[in-house]
Coordinates of C-alpha atoms and ligand atoms in Angstrom, one line a residue:
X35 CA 4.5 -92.2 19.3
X36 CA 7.2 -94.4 20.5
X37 CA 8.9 -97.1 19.0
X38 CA 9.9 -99.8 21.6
X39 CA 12.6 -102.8 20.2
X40 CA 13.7 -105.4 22.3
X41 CA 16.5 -107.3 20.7
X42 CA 16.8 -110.6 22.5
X43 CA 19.1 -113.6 21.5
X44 CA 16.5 -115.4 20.1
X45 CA 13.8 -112.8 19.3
X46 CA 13.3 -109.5 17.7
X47 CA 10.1 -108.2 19.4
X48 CA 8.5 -104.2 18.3
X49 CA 6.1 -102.3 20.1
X50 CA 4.0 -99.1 18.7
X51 CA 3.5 -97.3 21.7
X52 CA 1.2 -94.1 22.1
X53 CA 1.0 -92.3 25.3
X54 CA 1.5 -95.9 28.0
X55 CA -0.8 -98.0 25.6
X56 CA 0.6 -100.1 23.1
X57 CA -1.3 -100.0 19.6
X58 CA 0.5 -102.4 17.8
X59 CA 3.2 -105.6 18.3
X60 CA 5.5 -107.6 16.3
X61 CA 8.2 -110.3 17.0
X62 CA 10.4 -112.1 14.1
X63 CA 13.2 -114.1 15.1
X64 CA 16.7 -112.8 15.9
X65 CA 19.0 -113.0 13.0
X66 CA 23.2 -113.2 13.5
X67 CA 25.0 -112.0 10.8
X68 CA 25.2 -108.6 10.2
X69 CA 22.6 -108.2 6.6
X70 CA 20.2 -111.0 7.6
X71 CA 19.5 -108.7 11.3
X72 CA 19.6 -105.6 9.1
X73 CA 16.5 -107.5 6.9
X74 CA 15.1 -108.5 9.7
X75 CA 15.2 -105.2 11.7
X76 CA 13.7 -103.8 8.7
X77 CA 10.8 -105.9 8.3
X78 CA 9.7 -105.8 12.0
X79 CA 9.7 -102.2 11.8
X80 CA 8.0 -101.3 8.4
X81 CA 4.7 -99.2 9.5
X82 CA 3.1 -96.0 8.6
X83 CA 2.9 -94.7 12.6
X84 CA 4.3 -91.5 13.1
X85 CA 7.6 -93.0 15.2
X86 CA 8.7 -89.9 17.4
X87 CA 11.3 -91.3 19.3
X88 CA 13.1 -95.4 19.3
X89 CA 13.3 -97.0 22.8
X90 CA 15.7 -100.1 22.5
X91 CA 16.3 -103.0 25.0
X92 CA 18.9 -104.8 23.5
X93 CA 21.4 -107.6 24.4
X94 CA 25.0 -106.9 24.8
X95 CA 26.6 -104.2 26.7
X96 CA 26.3 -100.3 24.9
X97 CA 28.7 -97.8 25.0
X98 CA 28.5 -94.6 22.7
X99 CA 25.6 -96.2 20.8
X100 CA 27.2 -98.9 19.9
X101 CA 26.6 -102.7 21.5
X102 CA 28.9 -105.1 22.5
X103 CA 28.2 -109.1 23.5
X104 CA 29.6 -110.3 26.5
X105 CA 29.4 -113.6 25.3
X106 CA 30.5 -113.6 21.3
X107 CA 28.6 -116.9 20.9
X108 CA 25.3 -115.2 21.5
X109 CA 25.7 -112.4 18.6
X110 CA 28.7 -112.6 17.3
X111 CA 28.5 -109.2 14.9
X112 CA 27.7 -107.3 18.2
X113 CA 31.3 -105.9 18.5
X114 CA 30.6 -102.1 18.3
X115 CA 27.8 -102.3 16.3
X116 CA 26.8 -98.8 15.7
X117 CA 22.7 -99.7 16.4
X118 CA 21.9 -96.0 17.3
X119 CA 23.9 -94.8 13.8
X120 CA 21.3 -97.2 11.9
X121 CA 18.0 -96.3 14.0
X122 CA 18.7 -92.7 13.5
X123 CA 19.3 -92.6 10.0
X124 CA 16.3 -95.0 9.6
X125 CA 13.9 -93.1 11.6
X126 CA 15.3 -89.8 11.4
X127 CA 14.7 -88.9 15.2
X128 CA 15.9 -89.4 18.8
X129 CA 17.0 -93.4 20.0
X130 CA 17.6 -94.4 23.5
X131 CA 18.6 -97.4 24.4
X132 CA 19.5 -99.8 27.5
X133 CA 20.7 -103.0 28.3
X134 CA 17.7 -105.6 27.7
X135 CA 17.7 -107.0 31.3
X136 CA 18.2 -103.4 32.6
X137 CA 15.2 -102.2 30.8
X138 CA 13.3 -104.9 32.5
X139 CA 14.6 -104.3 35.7
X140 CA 12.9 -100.7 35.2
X141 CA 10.0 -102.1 33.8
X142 CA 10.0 -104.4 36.8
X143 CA 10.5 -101.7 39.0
X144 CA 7.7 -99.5 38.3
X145 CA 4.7 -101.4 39.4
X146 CA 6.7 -101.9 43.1
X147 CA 8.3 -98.8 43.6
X148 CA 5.0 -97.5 45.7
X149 CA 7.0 -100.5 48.5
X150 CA 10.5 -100.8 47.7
X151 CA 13.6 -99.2 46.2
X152 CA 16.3 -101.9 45.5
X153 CA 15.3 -104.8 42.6
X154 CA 17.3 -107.0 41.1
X155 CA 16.0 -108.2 37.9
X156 CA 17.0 -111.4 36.3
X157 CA 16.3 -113.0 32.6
X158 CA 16.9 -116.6 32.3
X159 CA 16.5 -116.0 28.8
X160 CA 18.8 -117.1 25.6
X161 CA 21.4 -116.2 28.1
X162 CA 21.3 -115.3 31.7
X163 CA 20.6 -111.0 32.4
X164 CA 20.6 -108.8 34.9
X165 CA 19.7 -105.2 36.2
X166 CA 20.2 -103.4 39.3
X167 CA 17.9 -100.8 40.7
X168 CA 19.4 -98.6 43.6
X169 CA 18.1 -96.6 45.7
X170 CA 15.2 -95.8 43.1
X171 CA 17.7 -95.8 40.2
X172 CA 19.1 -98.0 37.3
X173 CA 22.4 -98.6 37.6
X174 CA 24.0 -98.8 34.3
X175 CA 27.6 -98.5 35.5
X176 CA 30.6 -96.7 33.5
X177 CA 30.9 -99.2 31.3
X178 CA 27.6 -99.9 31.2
X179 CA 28.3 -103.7 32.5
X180 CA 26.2 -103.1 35.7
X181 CA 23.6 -105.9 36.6
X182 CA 25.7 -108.7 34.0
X183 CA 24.7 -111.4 36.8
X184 CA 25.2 -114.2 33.9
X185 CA 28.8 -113.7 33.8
X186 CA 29.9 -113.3 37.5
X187 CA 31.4 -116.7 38.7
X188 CA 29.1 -119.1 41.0
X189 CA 30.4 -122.4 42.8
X190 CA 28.0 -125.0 40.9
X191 CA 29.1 -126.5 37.9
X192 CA 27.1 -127.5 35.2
X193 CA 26.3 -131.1 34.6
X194 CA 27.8 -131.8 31.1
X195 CA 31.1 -131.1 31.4
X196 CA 32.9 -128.6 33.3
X197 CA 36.5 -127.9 31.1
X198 CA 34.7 -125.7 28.3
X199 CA 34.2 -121.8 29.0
X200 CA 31.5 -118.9 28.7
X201 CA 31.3 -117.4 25.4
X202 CA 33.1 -114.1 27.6
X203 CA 36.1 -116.4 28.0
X204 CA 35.8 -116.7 31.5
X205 CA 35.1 -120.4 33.5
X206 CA 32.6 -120.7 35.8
X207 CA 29.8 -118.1 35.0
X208 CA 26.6 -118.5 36.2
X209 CA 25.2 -118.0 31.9
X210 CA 26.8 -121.6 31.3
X211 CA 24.7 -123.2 33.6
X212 CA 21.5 -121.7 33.8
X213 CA 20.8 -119.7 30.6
X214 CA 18.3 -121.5 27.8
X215 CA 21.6 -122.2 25.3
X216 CA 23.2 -123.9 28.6
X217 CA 19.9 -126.3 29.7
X218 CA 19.8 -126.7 26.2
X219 CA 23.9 -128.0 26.1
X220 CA 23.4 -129.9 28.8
X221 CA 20.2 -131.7 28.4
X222 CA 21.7 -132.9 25.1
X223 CA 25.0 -134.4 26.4
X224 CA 23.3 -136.2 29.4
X225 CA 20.2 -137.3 27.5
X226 CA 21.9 -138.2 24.5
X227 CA 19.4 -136.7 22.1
X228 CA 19.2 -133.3 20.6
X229 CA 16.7 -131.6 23.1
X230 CA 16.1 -127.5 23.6
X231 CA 15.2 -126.3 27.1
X232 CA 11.4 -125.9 26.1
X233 CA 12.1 -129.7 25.7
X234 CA 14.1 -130.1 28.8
X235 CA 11.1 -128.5 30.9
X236 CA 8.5 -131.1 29.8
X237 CA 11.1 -134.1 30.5
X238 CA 11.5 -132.7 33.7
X239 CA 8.6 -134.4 35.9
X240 CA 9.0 -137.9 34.5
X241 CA 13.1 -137.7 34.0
X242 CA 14.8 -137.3 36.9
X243 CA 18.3 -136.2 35.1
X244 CA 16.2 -133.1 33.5
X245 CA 14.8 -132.2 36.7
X246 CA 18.8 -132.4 38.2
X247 CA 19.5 -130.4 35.1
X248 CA 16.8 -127.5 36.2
X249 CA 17.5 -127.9 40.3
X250 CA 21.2 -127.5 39.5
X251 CA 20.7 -124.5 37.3
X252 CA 18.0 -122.7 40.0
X253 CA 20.7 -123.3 42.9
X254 CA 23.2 -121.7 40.8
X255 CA 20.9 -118.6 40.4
X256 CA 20.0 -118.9 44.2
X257 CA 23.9 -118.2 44.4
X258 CA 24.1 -115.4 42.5
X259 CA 21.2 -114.0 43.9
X260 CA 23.0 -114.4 47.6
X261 CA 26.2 -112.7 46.2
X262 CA 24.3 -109.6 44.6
X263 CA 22.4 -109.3 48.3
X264 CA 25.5 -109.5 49.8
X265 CA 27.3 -106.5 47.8
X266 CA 24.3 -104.2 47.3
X267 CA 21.5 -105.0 49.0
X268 CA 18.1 -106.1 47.7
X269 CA 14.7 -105.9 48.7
X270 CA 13.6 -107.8 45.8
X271 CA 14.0 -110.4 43.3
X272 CA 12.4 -110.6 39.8
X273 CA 12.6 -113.4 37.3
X274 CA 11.7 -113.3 33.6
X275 CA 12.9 -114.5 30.6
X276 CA 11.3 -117.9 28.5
X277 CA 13.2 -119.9 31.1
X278 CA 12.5 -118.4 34.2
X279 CA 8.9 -117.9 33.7
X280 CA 8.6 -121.6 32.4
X281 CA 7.1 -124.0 34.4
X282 CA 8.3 -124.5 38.2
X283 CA 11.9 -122.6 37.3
X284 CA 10.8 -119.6 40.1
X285 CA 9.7 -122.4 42.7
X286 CA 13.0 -124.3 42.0
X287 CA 15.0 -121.2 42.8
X288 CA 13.3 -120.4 45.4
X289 CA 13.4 -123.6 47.3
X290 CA 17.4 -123.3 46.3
X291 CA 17.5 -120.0 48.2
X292 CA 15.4 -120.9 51.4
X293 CA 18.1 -123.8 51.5
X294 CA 20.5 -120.9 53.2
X295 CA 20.6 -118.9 56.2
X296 CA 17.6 -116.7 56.9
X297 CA 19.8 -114.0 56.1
X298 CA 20.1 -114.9 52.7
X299 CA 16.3 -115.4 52.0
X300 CA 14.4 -112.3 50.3
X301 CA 11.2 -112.7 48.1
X302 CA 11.7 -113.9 44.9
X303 CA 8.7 -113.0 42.1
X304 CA 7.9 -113.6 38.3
X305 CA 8.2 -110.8 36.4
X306 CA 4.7 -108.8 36.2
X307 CA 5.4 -107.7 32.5
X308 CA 6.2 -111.4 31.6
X309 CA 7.6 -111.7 27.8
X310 CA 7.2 -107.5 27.3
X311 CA 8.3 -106.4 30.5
X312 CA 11.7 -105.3 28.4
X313 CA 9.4 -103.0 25.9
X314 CA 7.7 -101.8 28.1
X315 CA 10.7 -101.0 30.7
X316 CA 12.1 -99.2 28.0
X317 CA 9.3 -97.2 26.5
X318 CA 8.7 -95.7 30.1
X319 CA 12.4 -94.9 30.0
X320 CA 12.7 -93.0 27.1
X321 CA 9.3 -91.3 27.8
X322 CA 10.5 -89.5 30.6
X323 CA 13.7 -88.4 28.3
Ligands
ADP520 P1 15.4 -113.7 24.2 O1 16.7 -114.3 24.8 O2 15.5 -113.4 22.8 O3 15.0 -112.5 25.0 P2 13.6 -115.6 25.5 O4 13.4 -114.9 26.8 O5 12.4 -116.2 24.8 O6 14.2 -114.7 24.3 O7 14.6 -116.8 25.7 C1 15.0 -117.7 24.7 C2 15.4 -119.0 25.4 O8 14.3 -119.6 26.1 C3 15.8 -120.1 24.4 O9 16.9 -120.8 24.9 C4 14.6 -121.0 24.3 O10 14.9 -122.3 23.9 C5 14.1 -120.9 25.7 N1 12.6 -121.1 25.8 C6 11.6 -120.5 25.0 N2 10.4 -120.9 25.4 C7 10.6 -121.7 26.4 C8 9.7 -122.5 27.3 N3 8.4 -122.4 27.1 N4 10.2 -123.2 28.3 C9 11.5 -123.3 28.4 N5 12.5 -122.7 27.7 C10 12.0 -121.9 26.7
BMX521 C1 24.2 -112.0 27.9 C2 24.6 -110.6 27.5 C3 23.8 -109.6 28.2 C4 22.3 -109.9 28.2 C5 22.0 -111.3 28.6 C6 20.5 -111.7 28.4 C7 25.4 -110.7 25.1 C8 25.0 -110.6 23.7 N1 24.4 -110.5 26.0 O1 24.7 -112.3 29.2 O2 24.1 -108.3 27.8 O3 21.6 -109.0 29.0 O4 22.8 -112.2 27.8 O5 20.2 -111.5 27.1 O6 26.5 -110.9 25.4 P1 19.3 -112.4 26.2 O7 19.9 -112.5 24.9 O8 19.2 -113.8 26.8 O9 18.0 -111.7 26.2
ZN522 ZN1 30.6 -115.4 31.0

């Protein structure tokens, strides 16, 4: 049996998966110091199934087992945190992991690759996500940075304010506009109320500064999207992630994209896995190693 874990920035989700069919889910509610995840990881994972092997999504970038956040905001223990180290003691058997938006991008893949071989997937998500597949493969990259869409640069500010940086230190990423934290930021400054992006979405058809708030955010991923056409060459785009699968966001980008050249225009889709197409991205993954 396989244990899947996709570590989020907001959730903690588990899957008990025996031979494609998953017999059992959890999901708890991502922790960020370093003892209260540990607790946490714990909890989710307590079960009498006979785990053979751990398949991890996770946020942040891995390298040598350990993960890393782009953005320090997000987790801020994730700075060569030795996840595999605590997995394998735990569970006393083999761990692979991935990227959490590469995972997806697999899981994303699989359904489509019957008609395409190039997918880029994207989680608007607690931050913004991406993986690449090329040429009927994953890219993970030597550094394992390949497909981190939320933190190349895009020419749309957001609306708040535009002097304060990504958590990676950089200005101008596309995570600081369009990612859940970012509606969230935003929303609250120009609203002038505390408001979360759930919040932000519902606002959206009767306030017309939270609907400028979403539109800006989808052309900035329309941008991105262009970019990542331009340098590798798509077939297809996926969207998951709380945000992008909430109401209108896919229909927002894509009316952001069809505002450019025909060249620029390539289908756009929700992600077919929806909230699990991480877990279930990854579990395929490590099956087949
Ligand atoms: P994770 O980042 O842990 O993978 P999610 O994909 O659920 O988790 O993304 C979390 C972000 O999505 C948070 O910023 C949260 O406020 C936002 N969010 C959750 N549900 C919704 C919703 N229904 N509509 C809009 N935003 C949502
Ligand atoms: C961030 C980065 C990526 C991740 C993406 C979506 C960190 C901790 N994570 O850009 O590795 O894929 O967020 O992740 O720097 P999520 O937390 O929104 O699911
Ligand atoms: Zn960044």
């Amino acid at each position: 049996m396989i244990l899947a874990l996709d570590i989020g920035g907001t959730k903690l989700s588990a899957a008990w998966i025996e031979d494609g069919h998953c017999v059992a889910r959890r999901q708890i509610a991502m922790q960020y110091n370093e003892a209260a995840f540990l607790t946490a990881l714990h909890k989710l994972t307590r079960s009498d199934y006979p785990v053979e092997k751990v398949a991890v999504a996770t946020t942040g970038y891995l390298r040598d087992g350990r993960v890393w956040s782009v953005n320090l905001n997000t987790i801020p223990f994730w700075k060569g945190f030795p996840l595999a180290d605590v997995l394998t003691q735990r569970f006393n058997c083999p761990v692979i992991m991935l990227n959490d938006a590469q995972a997806a991008a697999w899981g994303e893949y699989l359904p489509r690759r019957s008609r395409i071989r190039n997918l880029l997937f994207i989680t608007l998500s607690t931050g913004v996500g991406g993986g690449l597949i090329c040429d009927g493969e994953l890219r993970s990259g030597p550094h394992g940075l390949a497909g981190h869409i939320g933190h190349a640069t895009v020419n749309v500010s957001p609306l708040d304010e535009t002097e304060s940086r990504c958590g990676c230190g950089r200005q101008g990423c596309l995570e600081h506009v369009a990612s859940g934290t970012a509606l969230a930021r935003q929303a609250t400054a120009l609203l002038q109320q505390p408001l979360d992006s759930r919040q932000l979405f519902a606002l959206a058809a009767s306030n017309p500064q939270a609907e400028a708030i979403l539109s800006n955010a989808a052309r900035a991923v329309a941008q991105a999207i262009a970019d990542t056409l331009m340098l590798v060459d798509i077939e297809e785009v996926v969207i998951g992630g709380s945000v992008g699968m909430a109401d209108g966001m896919l229909l927002r980008i894509q009316q952001a994209l069809n505002t450019f050249p025909p060249l620029f225009n390539l289908p756009v889709t929700s992600a077919a896995g929806g909230a699990d197409t991480g877990l279930t991205g990854v579990a395929d993954w490590a099956a087949r190693r």
